[in-house]
Amino acid sequence: MKFLILLYKEVVQFLRNRGLLIFAVYAFTLDIYLAATGIDLTLKNASFYAQDFDNSYTSRELLSKFPEPYFHFKGYLLSDKSVEDVLLKDRAVGVIRIPFNFEKRLKKGDRTEVAVIVNGAEVSASYLFSAYATQIIYNFITGQFFKPPVEVVPRIYFNQNASSKLFMAYSELLTVITLFLLLLPAAAVVLEKERGNVEMLTVSPLPNIVFMVAKSVAMGLIVLLFTAFALFFTVEKVVAVPFRGNELDFLLLTLLYVFTASGLSMFIASLSENMLQVSQLTILLLIPILYLSGNWTPIEAMPKLLQWLSVLSPLKYYIDGALAIAIKGVPLKELTSDILALTLQGGALFALGNYFMVRRI
Amino acid sequence: MKPVECENLRITYRRGRTVAVDNLSFTVGSGDIFIFIGPDGAGKSSTFKAVCGVLTYDSGKLLTFGVDPNDEKAFEPVKERISFMPQGLGQNLYKKLSVEENVDFFADLYGVTGEEREKRKKLLLKTTGLWEFRDRPAGKLSGGMMQKLSLCCILIHRPEFLVLDEPTTGVDPVSRREIWRLLYSFNREGQTVLVSTSYLDEAERGTELLLMKDGKKVVSGSYEDVVRTESQAFLITSDDPYAVYQKLWDITNTPRLKGNTVRVLIPPEKLKNFRELQKKMSFSAQPVEPDLEDLFVEKVGLRRVVLPPIFKPKTEVPENAVVVENVVKKFGDFTAVDGVSFTVKRGEIFGLLGPNGAGKTTLIKTVLGLYSPTSGRISVAGKPVGKDVKKLIGYTSQKFSLYYDLTVLENLVYWGSVYGVSPSTVKSLVSQVAPVFELQEFLNRQVAELPLGIKQRVALLSALLHSPPILFLDEPTSGVDPVERDVFWQVIRELSKKFGVTVLITTHYMDEAEYCDRVLLMNRGKAVALGSPRELKEELRKEMGNAYLIYTDEPFDLEEKLKSLGFKTALFGRKVKVYSLKPITEDYLKELGVPFKKLKPSYITMEDVFVFRVLSDV
Ligand SMILES: Nc1ncnc2c1ncn2[C@@H]1O[C@H](COP(=O)(O)OP(=O)(O)OP(=O)(O)O)[C@@H](O)[C@H]1O
Ligand SMILES: [Mg+2]
C-alpha cells in the first residue's frame, strides 16, 4: 500500500510536468515515425556559441563545419560564467568548447577534447544537438587527420531507403526507450535534491532505498507503457512495419532492460546537482552506449578494442533480443543468453546504482 | 516626476477568477520610504511586480516615473532606473559561485565598475556580515545569509528607485538593524524605497505606510496617523494569564498571549462585558496606546484554534526529551557548531535563536542525524537517532518540504505514508482538522498556487500527521504575517501544554521568542545565553539598566549624540531607544543638551537581549 502511494506520486508528478510529457509523447510517436520514414526535419536552426580557447585555423575550420540550417552560430564567448549564462537564460541550445593547443595537439596526434555543453532545459533539442555535434566533430577529426577505421554512417540525417525502414523504426524505438530510462529516474531524484526534499525523507523512517526504488519502478512503468503504445500504435499502425514476434515477449524483455538502465540513471542522479547536469550526463552516457551497442555501426566493423568494450553496453543485449523478437519473431524463451546477460547486468547495476545513490545523500 | 502614481489598480490571475489587487490607489513620492504591510495573499507582491513592469495589470491607472509599465517598449528605459528584488530565498543567486563572485556578476550586469564597485561591494558585504565569508560558495550559506546576499546583489548599483519585496525575511535582528541603517543612508542620498515586510516593527521605520487586505487598501498615511484603533488596547496581567486569555475570546477576536501578559483590543460596545469579566477573574488591565500590531489585528482579526485530541502522541518520551552534549560540527576547517550543550524537557517549547549563520540549522540537522557530529553526544527520546526514533520526530526544514506540483491533499497523503500512516487515516484526520487549519477550500489545489501562510500551515500539518511527541521546526514562520503566526503559535502552545509535545523551534521574530519556555541564544556556533525569556531580560536589565524611548525628527543625529555621551542605544524608526542604569528624565536630557520631542519609559525586550548579547560576544 505504502509503495503504491509512492508510485502514485511519481506518476502524477510526471503527468503534471507538461514539458516532459509532451517530449515523451513526441519521442515515442513522431520521432520514431520521422526516423523510420527518413524525413529530415529534426534539428533546425539550433543556436549555439563557441568558447574557442585555441582560436587557430583548425578550430575555426571545425566551427565552420556546423552547417546551417541545422545550426545557427551566434558568436564567441570568453568566460565560463557567460557560458552558464547563455545556457541558463535559454539564449542557446549549446556551446562548443575548444581547448588551448587544440590544433597543435591534433597535429601531433595527442589526445584532445572538444566539449559539447548543452542546455538541459531543452531536452529534445539538446539531445539532437549533441548527437549532431558529436558526429560532426568526430567526422572532422577523423576526416582531416587520419583515415577512419570505419565509415561512420550518420543515422537519422539522411533519407532511408525502404528496406531500412523496418530497422530504423525499431532502432529508433530502442534508442528512445534508452534515453527515457536514463533520463526520467535521474531527473525525478535530482528535482527532489534541488528542492531539499531528500533531507526530509532522510529524517523520516522510510528507508532511502525504498524511496529510490519507488522512483525507478515508477519511471520504468511509465516507459513500459509508452513502449507498448509506441509498439501497437506508432510502429504497427503508423509506420506500418511488420512485428513478427509476440508483443508481450518484447515488453518483458524491456522490463528486464528497465532495471539495467534505471540503475545507470541512479548513477547519473548521484553525480548531478541540477537538471542541467542530468541532461549532460545522460547524453554523455547515451552516446557511448548507443555507439557500442552496434546500433549505429555494426560491431564487427569496429576496432578490436571497441568490439571488446561493446560487451559492456547493456543496449547491445537488449537490441539483440528485441530485434530478434520484432523482426525475426523469435520467442523469448530462445533468447536465454541475452536474458541472462541483461538479468545479470540489470541486477548488478540496479543494486549498485541505488546503493551508490543512497550513499551519496 | 513621482516614482509611482497609481489609481484604481486591478490585477487578476487565472483569467479573472482570482482577484489579487482591487481598486488600489497610492502615490510614492520622490525620497519616500514607502512601506506595504498586510496578511499573506493580500496582493503586495502583485502590486510590486506591476509597478516594475514584471506583470501586466488588468485595469486602472499606473505610472512608474510617468510611464505605464504595461507599455513594454516605452517602459524599457524606465527599468534602468528601478531595482526590483522579488520575494524568496536567494532565488537569483548562482549557488556554485562564491559570495563575492555573485556580487561581481550583478555589478557586471549593471555596469558598475572600478573603484566604485569595490567600495560599494565592501560596504554592503561588511554591513551584512558577509565579508568574512566572501569566498564561500553561495550554496553553502545559511538561509538568512543567502537572503542578505541577494539584497547585496540588488543594492550594488544605485538606481533612483528601490523596490524590495520582503527583503528581511529570515534575517536576524542585528542584521535587520544594519540593513535598515543602510537603506536610510541610501535614502538620504536621494534614493526612493518601496518595501514590503512581515516585521511590523519595520513598518514604523518608513515615511508612509499602507495596510492592505484582500487586494484592497485598508489604511494608509504616516505611521502616527495610521496607527489608531477604534477599540481600546489593554495590557492584562494575571496569575493565570492563560485562563483570562481563553475567556477573552468570548468577547473579542483580538487576544494575544505574550509571556505572562495578555494584550487585547476591546471595542467600545464590549467594554461592559470586559469590566464584568475583569471583576469575575480579578485581573489588572492597563490601558495602553495601540501599536501597529493592534491595528493589524483589529483590521484582520484573529482566529481561535482548538486542536482535536488526535494529535496526542501515543508514545511517552523520557523526561529529558532531547539531550545535546558538547556537540561540535565542522565543515572542513570551519566550525559551524562549537561545543553546544543543552537539554530539552518533555513538553517544553525550546527556542533556538541566533544571528544568520550562527549554526542553528546545522545544529538541528546534526541532532536529526542529517550530519554526523564531529564530536559530542546526542540523544533524542533517550536514544541515539535511529529508525525507531525517527518515528517519534516531526520535522519541517527551513526550505520547503512540500511538492509544489501536488495538491494539498496529495501532499498530506504522501507524507503520511512516508511516516507509515495509511491514506484512510490521513483522510479522516484531514477531514477533522481542515476546519481548524482553515484548509477546506485548498485541499484540492496545487501547492504552487497557495499563499505562503497556507503553505506553512500545510507544512506543519504534514509534520504532525503521525502525532509525533517531538517536533523540530526550523523557521516555520518566516515571512508569515502576524495573524497567521498567531494561529501557528496557538497550535504549538496547545500541542505542548495540552498534549505534552516537546518542541524545538528556531525563529527570527523576537516576539515569538517570548512564547518559548526557554531559549538558547547562539552566536558563531557557540551558546551565549540560556534561560527563560523572563530571566534573560531581567539579567540584561541588571547590566544595562532601564530602557527609554526618545521621540525625534532627526533620529540619526540624536543617536550619534547619545552614543557620544556613552549611552547604549538602538534606532527604531523615528525613535531612539536608550538604556541607562541611572534614571533618565526630561530635565536630565536637557541638562545633557540632547534635543528631543518626547520621552517615554520603555522596557527591555527579547530583541534587546538578542542584539546586546550578540554584539558583546566578540
Ligand atoms: N554544507 C556546508 N558546507 C560548508 N559550510 C556550511 C555548510 N552548511 C552550513 N555551513 C556554514 O555553517 C554556518 C552555519 O550555518 P547554519 O545554516 O547552521 O546557520 P543558521 O544559524 O541556521 O542561520 P540562519 O538564521 O540564516 O538560518 C554558516 O556559516 C554556513 O555558511
Ligand atoms: Mg537556518
Short mmCIF file of N, CA and C in Angstrom, two decimals, chain B residues 77-193:
data_model
loop_
_atom_site.label_atom_id
_atom_site.label_comp_id
_atom_site.label_asym_id
_atom_site.label_seq_id
_atom_site.Cartn_x
_atom_site.Cartn_y
_atom_site.Cartn_z
N PRO B 77 13.32 51.81 -21.01
CA PRO B 77 14.32 52.71 -20.39
C PRO B 77 14.05 53.00 -18.91
N VAL B 78 12.80 52.91 -18.50
CA VAL B 78 12.49 53.18 -17.09
C VAL B 78 13.07 52.09 -16.20
N LYS B 79 13.12 50.86 -16.74
CA LYS B 79 13.64 49.74 -15.95
C LYS B 79 15.04 50.02 -15.41
N GLU B 80 15.83 50.78 -16.18
CA GLU B 80 17.17 51.12 -15.73
C GLU B 80 17.16 51.91 -14.43
N ARG B 81 16.07 52.58 -14.19
CA ARG B 81 16.01 53.47 -13.03
C ARG B 81 15.48 52.74 -11.79
N ILE B 82 15.10 51.48 -11.97
CA ILE B 82 14.50 50.71 -10.87
C ILE B 82 15.35 49.49 -10.55
N SER B 83 15.36 49.12 -9.30
CA SER B 83 15.92 47.83 -8.93
C SER B 83 14.85 47.06 -8.21
N PHE B 84 14.56 45.88 -8.65
CA PHE B 84 13.48 45.11 -8.05
C PHE B 84 14.02 43.82 -7.45
N MET B 85 13.73 43.59 -6.18
CA MET B 85 14.12 42.33 -5.56
C MET B 85 12.85 41.55 -5.23
N PRO B 86 12.62 40.44 -5.96
CA PRO B 86 11.41 39.66 -5.70
C PRO B 86 11.53 38.88 -4.40
N GLN B 87 10.41 38.38 -3.93
CA GLN B 87 10.36 37.63 -2.67
C GLN B 87 10.97 36.25 -2.86
N GLY B 88 11.53 35.69 -1.81
CA GLY B 88 12.01 34.30 -1.88
C GLY B 88 13.48 34.18 -1.56
N LEU B 89 13.85 33.03 -1.03
CA LEU B 89 15.21 32.82 -0.53
C LEU B 89 16.24 32.71 -1.64
N GLY B 90 17.01 33.75 -1.83
CA GLY B 90 18.16 33.70 -2.72
C GLY B 90 17.92 33.08 -4.08
N GLN B 91 16.77 33.39 -4.68
CA GLN B 91 16.45 32.73 -5.95
C GLN B 91 17.33 33.21 -7.10
N ASN B 92 17.79 34.46 -6.99
CA ASN B 92 18.56 35.00 -8.10
C ASN B 92 20.05 34.67 -8.00
N LEU B 93 20.44 33.87 -7.01
CA LEU B 93 21.87 33.62 -6.81
C LEU B 93 22.35 32.41 -7.61
N TYR B 94 23.65 32.44 -7.92
CA TYR B 94 24.27 31.27 -8.52
C TYR B 94 24.94 30.48 -7.40
N LYS B 95 24.41 29.30 -7.12
CA LYS B 95 24.82 28.54 -5.95
C LYS B 95 26.29 28.14 -5.97
N LYS B 96 26.84 27.93 -7.16
CA LYS B 96 28.22 27.45 -7.25
C LYS B 96 29.22 28.59 -7.14
N LEU B 97 28.79 29.80 -7.47
CA LEU B 97 29.71 30.93 -7.40
C LEU B 97 29.87 31.39 -5.96
N SER B 98 31.01 31.98 -5.68
CA SER B 98 31.23 32.45 -4.31
C SER B 98 30.43 33.72 -4.06
N VAL B 99 30.37 34.10 -2.79
CA VAL B 99 29.65 35.31 -2.40
C VAL B 99 30.12 36.50 -3.23
N GLU B 100 31.44 36.68 -3.27
CA GLU B 100 31.97 37.84 -3.97
C GLU B 100 31.69 37.75 -5.48
N GLU B 101 31.85 36.56 -6.04
CA GLU B 101 31.59 36.41 -7.48
C GLU B 101 30.15 36.74 -7.83
N ASN B 102 29.24 36.35 -6.93
CA ASN B 102 27.84 36.68 -7.16
C ASN B 102 27.64 38.19 -7.24
N VAL B 103 28.24 38.89 -6.28
CA VAL B 103 28.10 40.35 -6.28
C VAL B 103 28.74 40.93 -7.54
N ASP B 104 29.94 40.44 -7.89
CA ASP B 104 30.62 40.92 -9.10
C ASP B 104 29.77 40.69 -10.33
N PHE B 105 29.14 39.53 -10.36
CA PHE B 105 28.31 39.19 -11.52
C PHE B 105 27.22 40.23 -11.72
N PHE B 106 26.56 40.58 -10.61
CA PHE B 106 25.49 41.57 -10.72
C PHE B 106 26.05 42.95 -11.05
N ALA B 107 27.24 43.22 -10.49
CA ALA B 107 27.88 44.50 -10.81
C ALA B 107 28.14 44.59 -12.31
N ASP B 108 28.65 43.51 -12.89
CA ASP B 108 28.87 43.47 -14.34
C ASP B 108 27.57 43.73 -15.09
N LEU B 109 26.54 43.06 -14.60
CA LEU B 109 25.24 43.15 -15.25
C LEU B 109 24.76 44.59 -15.29
N TYR B 110 24.98 45.31 -14.18
CA TYR B 110 24.50 46.68 -14.11
C TYR B 110 25.56 47.68 -14.57
N GLY B 111 26.71 47.15 -14.97
CA GLY B 111 27.76 48.04 -15.45
C GLY B 111 28.40 48.87 -14.34
N VAL B 112 28.46 48.33 -13.13
CA VAL B 112 29.16 49.03 -12.05
C VAL B 112 30.61 48.55 -12.06
N THR B 113 31.56 49.45 -12.18
CA THR B 113 32.94 49.00 -12.34
C THR B 113 33.90 49.79 -11.46
N GLY B 114 35.15 49.35 -11.52
CA GLY B 114 36.27 50.08 -10.94
C GLY B 114 36.18 50.28 -9.44
N GLU B 115 36.67 51.42 -9.01
CA GLU B 115 36.75 51.77 -7.61
C GLU B 115 35.39 51.72 -6.93
N GLU B 116 34.45 52.36 -7.62
CA GLU B 116 33.06 52.45 -7.16
C GLU B 116 32.53 51.09 -6.75
N ARG B 117 32.78 50.10 -7.61
CA ARG B 117 32.28 48.76 -7.37
C ARG B 117 32.93 48.13 -6.15
N GLU B 118 34.25 48.29 -6.05
CA GLU B 118 34.96 47.69 -4.92
C GLU B 118 34.48 48.30 -3.61
N LYS B 119 34.31 49.63 -3.64
CA LYS B 119 33.92 50.34 -2.44
C LYS B 119 32.53 49.89 -1.98
N ARG B 120 31.64 49.86 -2.95
CA ARG B 120 30.25 49.54 -2.61
C ARG B 120 30.13 48.08 -2.17
N LYS B 121 30.84 47.22 -2.86
CA LYS B 121 30.80 45.80 -2.52
C LYS B 121 31.25 45.60 -1.07
N LYS B 122 32.34 46.26 -0.73
CA LYS B 122 32.88 46.11 0.61
C LYS B 122 31.88 46.63 1.65
N LEU B 123 31.30 47.79 1.35
CA LEU B 123 30.32 48.37 2.27
C LEU B 123 29.16 47.40 2.49
N LEU B 124 28.61 46.88 1.40
CA LEU B 124 27.44 46.02 1.51
C LEU B 124 27.77 44.73 2.23
N LEU B 125 28.87 44.10 1.84
CA LEU B 125 29.20 42.82 2.45
C LEU B 125 29.57 42.98 3.93
N LYS B 126 30.19 44.10 4.25
CA LYS B 126 30.54 44.32 5.66
C LYS B 126 29.28 44.58 6.48
N THR B 127 28.39 45.41 5.93
CA THR B 127 27.16 45.73 6.65
C THR B 127 26.35 44.48 6.97
N THR B 128 26.33 43.57 6.01
CA THR B 128 25.51 42.38 6.19
C THR B 128 26.28 41.25 6.86
N GLY B 129 27.53 41.51 7.21
CA GLY B 129 28.31 40.50 7.91
C GLY B 129 28.77 39.36 7.00
N LEU B 130 28.76 39.59 5.70
CA LEU B 130 29.15 38.51 4.79
C LEU B 130 30.61 38.63 4.34
N TRP B 131 31.25 39.73 4.72
CA TRP B 131 32.60 39.99 4.22
C TRP B 131 33.54 38.83 4.48
N GLU B 132 33.50 38.30 5.72
CA GLU B 132 34.46 37.23 6.03
C GLU B 132 34.10 35.92 5.35
N PHE B 133 32.91 35.86 4.76
CA PHE B 133 32.53 34.63 4.05
C PHE B 133 32.56 34.83 2.54
N ARG B 134 33.30 35.84 2.07
CA ARG B 134 33.19 36.22 0.67
C ARG B 134 33.67 35.14 -0.30
N ASP B 135 34.48 34.20 0.18
CA ASP B 135 34.97 33.15 -0.70
C ASP B 135 34.09 31.91 -0.69
N ARG B 136 33.09 31.90 0.18
CA ARG B 136 32.26 30.69 0.30
C ARG B 136 31.25 30.63 -0.84
N PRO B 137 31.05 29.42 -1.41
CA PRO B 137 30.02 29.33 -2.46
C PRO B 137 28.63 29.65 -1.88
N ALA B 138 27.83 30.33 -2.67
CA ALA B 138 26.53 30.79 -2.18
C ALA B 138 25.67 29.62 -1.71
N GLY B 139 25.83 28.46 -2.36
CA GLY B 139 25.02 27.31 -1.99
C GLY B 139 25.30 26.80 -0.60
N LYS B 140 26.42 27.20 -0.02
CA LYS B 140 26.76 26.70 1.32
C LYS B 140 26.49 27.71 2.42
N LEU B 141 25.80 28.79 2.06
CA LEU B 141 25.46 29.77 3.08
C LEU B 141 24.22 29.33 3.84
N SER B 142 24.01 29.92 5.00
CA SER B 142 22.77 29.65 5.73
C SER B 142 21.64 30.41 5.03
N GLY B 143 20.40 30.04 5.37
CA GLY B 143 19.24 30.64 4.71
C GLY B 143 19.25 32.16 4.75
N GLY B 144 19.46 32.70 5.94
CA GLY B 144 19.43 34.15 6.09
C GLY B 144 20.59 34.82 5.37
N MET B 145 21.74 34.15 5.34
CA MET B 145 22.89 34.73 4.64
C MET B 145 22.61 34.83 3.15
N MET B 146 21.91 33.83 2.60
CA MET B 146 21.55 33.89 1.18
C MET B 146 20.65 35.09 0.91
N GLN B 147 19.69 35.27 1.81
CA GLN B 147 18.77 36.39 1.66
C GLN B 147 19.55 37.71 1.66
N LYS B 148 20.51 37.80 2.58
CA LYS B 148 21.29 39.03 2.66
C LYS B 148 22.12 39.23 1.40
N LEU B 149 22.65 38.12 0.88
CA LEU B 149 23.46 38.22 -0.33
C LEU B 149 22.61 38.69 -1.51
N SER B 150 21.39 38.18 -1.62
CA SER B 150 20.52 38.65 -2.71
C SER B 150 20.34 40.15 -2.60
N LEU B 151 20.17 40.61 -1.38
CA LEU B 151 19.96 42.03 -1.18
C LEU B 151 21.20 42.82 -1.62
N CYS B 152 22.38 42.31 -1.24
CA CYS B 152 23.63 42.98 -1.66
C CYS B 152 23.71 43.06 -3.18
N CYS B 153 23.32 41.96 -3.85
CA CYS B 153 23.43 41.92 -5.30
C CYS B 153 22.53 42.98 -5.93
N ILE B 154 21.38 43.23 -5.31
CA ILE B 154 20.46 44.23 -5.84
C ILE B 154 20.98 45.64 -5.55
N LEU B 155 21.58 45.79 -4.36
CA LEU B 155 21.98 47.14 -3.95
C LEU B 155 23.31 47.57 -4.54
N ILE B 156 23.96 46.67 -5.29
CA ILE B 156 25.30 47.00 -5.78
C ILE B 156 25.25 48.18 -6.76
N HIS B 157 24.17 48.34 -7.45
CA HIS B 157 24.09 49.57 -8.27
C HIS B 157 23.12 50.53 -7.60
N ARG B 158 23.10 51.75 -8.07
CA ARG B 158 22.33 52.77 -7.38
C ARG B 158 21.26 53.36 -8.26
N PRO B 159 20.18 52.63 -8.46
CA PRO B 159 19.09 53.23 -9.22
C PRO B 159 18.37 54.24 -8.33
N GLU B 160 17.50 55.04 -8.95
CA GLU B 160 16.79 56.05 -8.17
C GLU B 160 15.75 55.43 -7.26
N PHE B 161 15.31 54.23 -7.66
CA PHE B 161 14.12 53.68 -7.03
C PHE B 161 14.34 52.20 -6.70
N LEU B 162 14.27 51.89 -5.41
CA LEU B 162 14.46 50.50 -4.97
C LEU B 162 13.10 49.90 -4.64
N VAL B 163 12.79 48.75 -5.21
CA VAL B 163 11.55 48.07 -4.89
C VAL B 163 11.92 46.72 -4.29
N LEU B 164 11.67 46.54 -3.00
CA LEU B 164 12.14 45.35 -2.31
C LEU B 164 10.95 44.60 -1.71
N ASP B 165 10.76 43.38 -2.14
CA ASP B 165 9.64 42.59 -1.63
C ASP B 165 10.13 41.69 -0.50
N GLU B 166 9.77 42.03 0.71
CA GLU B 166 10.19 41.32 1.91
C GLU B 166 11.69 41.04 1.93
N PRO B 167 12.51 42.08 1.91
CA PRO B 167 13.96 41.87 1.84
C PRO B 167 14.54 41.29 3.12
N THR B 168 13.85 41.41 4.24
CA THR B 168 14.48 41.00 5.50
C THR B 168 13.89 39.72 6.08
N THR B 169 13.09 39.01 5.28
CA THR B 169 12.54 37.74 5.75
C THR B 169 13.67 36.77 6.08
N GLY B 170 13.64 36.21 7.26
CA GLY B 170 14.67 35.24 7.64
C GLY B 170 15.98 35.88 8.05
N VAL B 171 15.99 37.21 8.13
CA VAL B 171 17.21 37.91 8.51
C VAL B 171 17.15 38.21 10.01
N ASP B 172 18.27 38.05 10.69
CA ASP B 172 18.26 38.18 12.15
C ASP B 172 18.16 39.65 12.57
N PRO B 173 17.75 39.91 13.83
CA PRO B 173 17.52 41.28 14.28
C PRO B 173 18.73 42.20 14.14
N VAL B 174 19.91 41.69 14.43
CA VAL B 174 21.09 42.56 14.33
C VAL B 174 21.28 43.00 12.89
N SER B 175 21.22 42.05 11.97
CA SER B 175 21.41 42.40 10.57
C SER B 175 20.27 43.27 10.06
N ARG B 176 19.08 43.03 10.59
CA ARG B 176 17.97 43.86 10.13
C ARG B 176 18.21 45.32 10.50
N ARG B 177 18.70 45.52 11.72
CA ARG B 177 19.01 46.89 12.11
C ARG B 177 20.02 47.49 11.15
N GLU B 178 21.04 46.69 10.81
CA GLU B 178 22.10 47.19 9.93
C GLU B 178 21.55 47.48 8.53
N ILE B 179 20.71 46.58 8.04
CA ILE B 179 20.16 46.77 6.69
C ILE B 179 19.31 48.04 6.65
N TRP B 180 18.54 48.24 7.70
CA TRP B 180 17.73 49.46 7.71
C TRP B 180 18.57 50.71 7.78
N ARG B 181 19.65 50.62 8.55
CA ARG B 181 20.56 51.76 8.62
C ARG B 181 21.07 52.08 7.20
N LEU B 182 21.37 51.01 6.47
CA LEU B 182 21.88 51.17 5.11
C LEU B 182 20.82 51.81 4.22
N LEU B 183 19.58 51.30 4.31
CA LEU B 183 18.50 51.85 3.50
C LEU B 183 18.31 53.34 3.82
N TYR B 184 18.38 53.65 5.11
CA TYR B 184 18.26 55.06 5.49
C TYR B 184 19.34 55.90 4.83
N SER B 185 20.56 55.37 4.85
CA SER B 185 21.63 56.21 4.33
C SER B 185 21.51 56.35 2.80
N PHE B 186 21.05 55.30 2.12
CA PHE B 186 20.80 55.43 0.68
C PHE B 186 19.70 56.45 0.45
N ASN B 187 18.69 56.36 1.31
CA ASN B 187 17.56 57.27 1.19
C ASN B 187 18.01 58.72 1.37
N ARG B 188 18.92 58.91 2.29
CA ARG B 188 19.44 60.27 2.49
C ARG B 188 20.18 60.76 1.27
N GLU B 189 20.80 59.81 0.55
CA GLU B 189 21.50 60.21 -0.67
C GLU B 189 20.51 60.40 -1.82
N GLY B 190 19.23 60.17 -1.56
CA GLY B 190 18.24 60.50 -2.58
C GLY B 190 17.48 59.34 -3.19
N GLN B 191 17.76 58.12 -2.73
CA GLN B 191 17.02 57.00 -3.30
C GLN B 191 15.63 56.90 -2.69
N THR B 192 14.67 56.54 -3.53
CA THR B 192 13.32 56.28 -3.05
C THR B 192 13.19 54.78 -2.81
N VAL B 193 12.52 54.41 -1.74
CA VAL B 193 12.42 53.00 -1.40
C VAL B 193 10.96 52.58 -1.26
#
